[in-house]
GROMACS .gro file of C-alpha atoms in nm:
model
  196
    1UNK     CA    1   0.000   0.000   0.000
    2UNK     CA    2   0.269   0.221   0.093
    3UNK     CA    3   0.438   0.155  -0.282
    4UNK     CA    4   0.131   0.251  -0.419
    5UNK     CA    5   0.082   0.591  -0.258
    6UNK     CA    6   0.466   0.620  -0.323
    7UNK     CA    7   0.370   0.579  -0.677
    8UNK     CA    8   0.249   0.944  -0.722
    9UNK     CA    9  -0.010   0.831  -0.896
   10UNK     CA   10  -0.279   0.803  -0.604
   11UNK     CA   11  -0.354   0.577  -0.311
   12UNK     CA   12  -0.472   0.228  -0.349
   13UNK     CA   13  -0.827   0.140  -0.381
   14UNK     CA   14  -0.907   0.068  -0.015
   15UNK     CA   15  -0.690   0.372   0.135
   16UNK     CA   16  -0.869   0.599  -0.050
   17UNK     CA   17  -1.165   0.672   0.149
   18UNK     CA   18  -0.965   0.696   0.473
   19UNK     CA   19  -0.732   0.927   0.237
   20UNK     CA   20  -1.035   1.144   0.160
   21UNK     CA   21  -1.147   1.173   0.532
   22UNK     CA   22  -0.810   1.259   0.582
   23UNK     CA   23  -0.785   1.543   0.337
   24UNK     CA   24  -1.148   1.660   0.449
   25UNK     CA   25  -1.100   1.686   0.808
   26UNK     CA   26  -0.670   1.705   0.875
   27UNK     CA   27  -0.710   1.389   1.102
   28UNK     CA   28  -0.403   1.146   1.069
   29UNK     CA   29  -0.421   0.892   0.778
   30UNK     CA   30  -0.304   0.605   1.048
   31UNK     CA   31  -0.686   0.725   1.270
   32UNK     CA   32  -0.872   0.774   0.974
   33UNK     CA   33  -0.766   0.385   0.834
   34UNK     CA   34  -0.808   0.223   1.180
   35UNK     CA   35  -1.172   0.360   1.200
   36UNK     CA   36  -1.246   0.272   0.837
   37UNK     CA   37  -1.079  -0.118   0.890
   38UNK     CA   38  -1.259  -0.107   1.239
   39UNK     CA   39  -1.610  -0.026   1.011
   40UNK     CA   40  -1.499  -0.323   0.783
   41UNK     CA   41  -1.485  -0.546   1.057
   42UNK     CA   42  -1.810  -0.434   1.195
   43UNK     CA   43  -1.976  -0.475   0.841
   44UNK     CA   44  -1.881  -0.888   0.881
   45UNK     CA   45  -2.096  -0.950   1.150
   46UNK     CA   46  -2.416  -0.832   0.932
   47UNK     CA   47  -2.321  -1.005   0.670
   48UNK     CA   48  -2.199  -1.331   0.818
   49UNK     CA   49  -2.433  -1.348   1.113
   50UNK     CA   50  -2.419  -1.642   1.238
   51UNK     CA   51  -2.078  -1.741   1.066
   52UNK     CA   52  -1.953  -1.475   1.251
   53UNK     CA   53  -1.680  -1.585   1.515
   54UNK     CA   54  -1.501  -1.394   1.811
   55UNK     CA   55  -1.203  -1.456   1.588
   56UNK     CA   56  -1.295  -1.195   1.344
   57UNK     CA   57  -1.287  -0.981   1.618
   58UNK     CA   58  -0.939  -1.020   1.614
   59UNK     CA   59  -0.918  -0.805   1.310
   60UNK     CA   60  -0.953  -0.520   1.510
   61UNK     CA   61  -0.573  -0.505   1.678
   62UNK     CA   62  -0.459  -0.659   1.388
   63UNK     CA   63  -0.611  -0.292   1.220
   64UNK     CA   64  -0.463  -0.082   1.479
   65UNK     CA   65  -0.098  -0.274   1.425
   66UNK     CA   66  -0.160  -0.243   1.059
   67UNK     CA   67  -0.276   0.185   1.040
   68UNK     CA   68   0.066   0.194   1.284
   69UNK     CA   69   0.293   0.062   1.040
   70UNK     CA   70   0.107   0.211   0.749
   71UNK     CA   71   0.256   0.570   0.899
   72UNK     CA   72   0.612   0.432   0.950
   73UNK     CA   73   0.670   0.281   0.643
   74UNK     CA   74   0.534   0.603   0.439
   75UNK     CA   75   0.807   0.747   0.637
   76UNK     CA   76   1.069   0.496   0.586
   77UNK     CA   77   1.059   0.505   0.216
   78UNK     CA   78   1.138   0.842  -0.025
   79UNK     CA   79   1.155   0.775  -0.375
   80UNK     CA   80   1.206   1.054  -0.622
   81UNK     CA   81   1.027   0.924  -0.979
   82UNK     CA   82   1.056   1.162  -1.217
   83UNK     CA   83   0.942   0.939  -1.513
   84UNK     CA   84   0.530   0.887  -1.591
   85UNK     CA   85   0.630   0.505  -1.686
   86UNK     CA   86   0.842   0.437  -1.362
   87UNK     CA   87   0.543   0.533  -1.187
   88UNK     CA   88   0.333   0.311  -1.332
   89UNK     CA   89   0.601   0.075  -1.285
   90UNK     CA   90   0.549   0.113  -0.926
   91UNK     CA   91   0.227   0.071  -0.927
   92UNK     CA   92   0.147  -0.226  -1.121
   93UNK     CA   93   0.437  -0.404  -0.856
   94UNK     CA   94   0.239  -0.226  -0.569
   95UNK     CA   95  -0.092  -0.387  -0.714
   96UNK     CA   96   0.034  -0.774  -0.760
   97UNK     CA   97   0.205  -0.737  -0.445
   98UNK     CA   98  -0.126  -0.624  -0.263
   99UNK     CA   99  -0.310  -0.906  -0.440
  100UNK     CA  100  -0.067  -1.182  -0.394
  101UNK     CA  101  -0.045  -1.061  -0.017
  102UNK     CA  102  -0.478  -1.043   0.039
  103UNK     CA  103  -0.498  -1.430  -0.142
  104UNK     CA  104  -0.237  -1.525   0.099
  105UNK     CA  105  -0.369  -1.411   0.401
  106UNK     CA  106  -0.678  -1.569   0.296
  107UNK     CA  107  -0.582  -1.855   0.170
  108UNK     CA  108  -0.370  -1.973   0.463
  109UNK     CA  109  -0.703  -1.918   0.703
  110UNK     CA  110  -0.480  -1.657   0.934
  111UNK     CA  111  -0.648  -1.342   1.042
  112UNK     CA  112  -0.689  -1.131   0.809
  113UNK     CA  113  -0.721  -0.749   0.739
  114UNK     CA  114  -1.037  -0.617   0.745
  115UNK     CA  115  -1.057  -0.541   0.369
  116UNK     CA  116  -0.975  -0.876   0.310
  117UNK     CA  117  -1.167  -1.041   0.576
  118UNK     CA  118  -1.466  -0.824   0.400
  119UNK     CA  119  -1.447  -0.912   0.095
  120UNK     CA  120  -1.421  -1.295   0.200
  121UNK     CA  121  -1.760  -1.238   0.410
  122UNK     CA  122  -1.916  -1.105   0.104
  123UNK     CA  123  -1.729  -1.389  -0.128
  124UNK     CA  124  -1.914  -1.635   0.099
  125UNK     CA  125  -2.276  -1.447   0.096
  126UNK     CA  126  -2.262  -1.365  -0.245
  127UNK     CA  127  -2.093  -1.744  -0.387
  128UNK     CA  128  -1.886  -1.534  -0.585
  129UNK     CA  129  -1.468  -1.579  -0.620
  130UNK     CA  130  -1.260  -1.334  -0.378
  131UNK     CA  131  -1.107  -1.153  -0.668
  132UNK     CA  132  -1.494  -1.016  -0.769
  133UNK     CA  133  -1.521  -0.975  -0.416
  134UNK     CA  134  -1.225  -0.760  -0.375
  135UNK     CA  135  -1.340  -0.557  -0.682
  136UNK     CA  136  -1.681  -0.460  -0.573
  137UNK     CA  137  -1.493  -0.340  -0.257
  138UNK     CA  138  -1.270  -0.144  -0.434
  139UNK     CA  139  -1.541   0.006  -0.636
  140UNK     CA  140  -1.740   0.123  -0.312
  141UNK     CA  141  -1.420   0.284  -0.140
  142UNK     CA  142  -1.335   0.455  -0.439
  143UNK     CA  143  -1.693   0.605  -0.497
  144UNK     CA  144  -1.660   0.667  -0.118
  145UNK     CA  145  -1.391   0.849  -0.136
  146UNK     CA  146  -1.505   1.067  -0.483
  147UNK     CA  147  -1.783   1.156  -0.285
  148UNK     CA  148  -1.599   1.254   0.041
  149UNK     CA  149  -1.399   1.525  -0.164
  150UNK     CA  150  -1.658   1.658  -0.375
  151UNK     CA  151  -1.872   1.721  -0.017
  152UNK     CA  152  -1.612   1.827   0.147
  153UNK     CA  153  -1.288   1.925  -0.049
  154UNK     CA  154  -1.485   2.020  -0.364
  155UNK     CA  155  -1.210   1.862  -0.554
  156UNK     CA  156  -1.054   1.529  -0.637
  157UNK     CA  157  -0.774   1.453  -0.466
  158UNK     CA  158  -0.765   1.133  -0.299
  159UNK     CA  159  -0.846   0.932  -0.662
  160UNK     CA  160  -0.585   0.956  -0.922
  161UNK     CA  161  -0.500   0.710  -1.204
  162UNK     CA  162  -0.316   0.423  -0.986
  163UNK     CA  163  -0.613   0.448  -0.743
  164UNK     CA  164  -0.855   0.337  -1.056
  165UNK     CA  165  -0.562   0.088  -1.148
  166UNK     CA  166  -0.570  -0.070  -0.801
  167UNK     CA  167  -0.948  -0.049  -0.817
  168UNK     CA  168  -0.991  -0.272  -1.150
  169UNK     CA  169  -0.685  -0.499  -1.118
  170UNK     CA  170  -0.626  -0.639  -0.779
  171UNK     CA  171  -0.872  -0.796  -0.759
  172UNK     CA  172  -0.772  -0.957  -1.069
  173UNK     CA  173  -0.443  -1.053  -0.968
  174UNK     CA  174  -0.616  -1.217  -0.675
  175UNK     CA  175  -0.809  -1.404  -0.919
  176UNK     CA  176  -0.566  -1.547  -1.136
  177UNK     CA  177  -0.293  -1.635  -0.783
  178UNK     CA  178  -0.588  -1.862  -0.661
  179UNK     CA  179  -0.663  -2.025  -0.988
  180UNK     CA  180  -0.273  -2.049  -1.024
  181UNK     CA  181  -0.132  -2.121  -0.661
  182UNK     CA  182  -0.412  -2.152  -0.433
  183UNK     CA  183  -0.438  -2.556  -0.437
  184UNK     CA  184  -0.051  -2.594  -0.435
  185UNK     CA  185   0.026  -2.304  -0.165
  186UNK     CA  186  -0.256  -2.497   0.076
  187UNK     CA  187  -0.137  -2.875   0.012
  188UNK     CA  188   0.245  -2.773   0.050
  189UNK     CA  189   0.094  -2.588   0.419
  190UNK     CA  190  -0.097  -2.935   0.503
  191UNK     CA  191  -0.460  -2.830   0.495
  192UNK     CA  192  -0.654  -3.145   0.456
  193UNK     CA  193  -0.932  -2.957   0.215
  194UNK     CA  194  -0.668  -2.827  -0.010
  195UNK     CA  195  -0.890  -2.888  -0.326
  196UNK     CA  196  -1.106  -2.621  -0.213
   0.00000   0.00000   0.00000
């Protein structure tokens, strides 16, 4: 995510509402994306119900660790691009890494981020494949977001070209890793329904 804002080219698809907020109201970027993965993790127990587990709760530190490091890696990393095409360099690596890294943390059944752990609740309500999933997602945080600066910044800021790139192909990339590696990545970690 950090590689994607870095790209200069706007923020991913999922930090742009909490990017919006942010430019709206001046409140920290690592507040405004705790509150919005805390919201994400909230939105899982309507739509899984009774599926829902205390474990999914767990998404909640796992959020405030994550919004932390979010801040201190922006920090840790300067890169000067002064090229159009090594930006979007950056960003299409900033995009498979963020899909490679969701399908991971959902395929290997650890706790995931609430983004992800959302867009698994609604792959499960819906029947649908995690990469749609993350897409829809995508598509409401960005409209989120458009609408967050019109109100309140009159102006676009928080959705540039790499946020609609993020928006329309990670979820892709998620698709094609699980069609790819998901079988082979959960036999080689010794889950007993790896054909699923």
């Amino acid at each position: 995510l950090t590689l994607a804002t870095k790209s200069g080219l706007g923020a991913s698809a999922i930090i742009s509402t909490p990017f919006a907020v942010f430019n709206a109201f001046q409140i920290p970027i690592s507040v405004t994306t705790f509150c919005t993965y805390a919201l994400m993790t909230l939105l899982q127990i309507f739509i899984k119900r009774k599926n829902f587990s205390w474990r999914d709760l767990l998404q909640l530190p796992l959020s405030l660790i994550f919004s932390s490091l979010l801040g201190w890696f922006s920090g840790l990393f300067s890169l000067q691009l002064t090229q159009l095409w090594q930006n979007v360099i950056l960003m299409l690596i900033a995009i498979v890494l963020i899909g490679m890294g969701a399908a991971m943390m959902v395929d290997m059944r650890i706790v995931p981020q609430a983004p992800e752990g959302l867009a698994q609740a609604i792959s499960e309500a819906m029947n649908w494949d995690l990469g749609l999933a993350k897409n829809l997602l995508d598509l409401c945080c960005v409209v989120m977001a458009l609408l967050i600066d019109l109100l309140f910044s009159k102006k676009i800021i928080s959705v540039g070209v790499g946020t609609i790139m993020a928006m329309l192909l990670v979820g892709r990339v998620i698709f094609v890793f699980n069609r790819y590696c998901k079988i082979p990545m959960c036999r080689l970690a010794g889950f007993v329904d790896a054909n699923v």
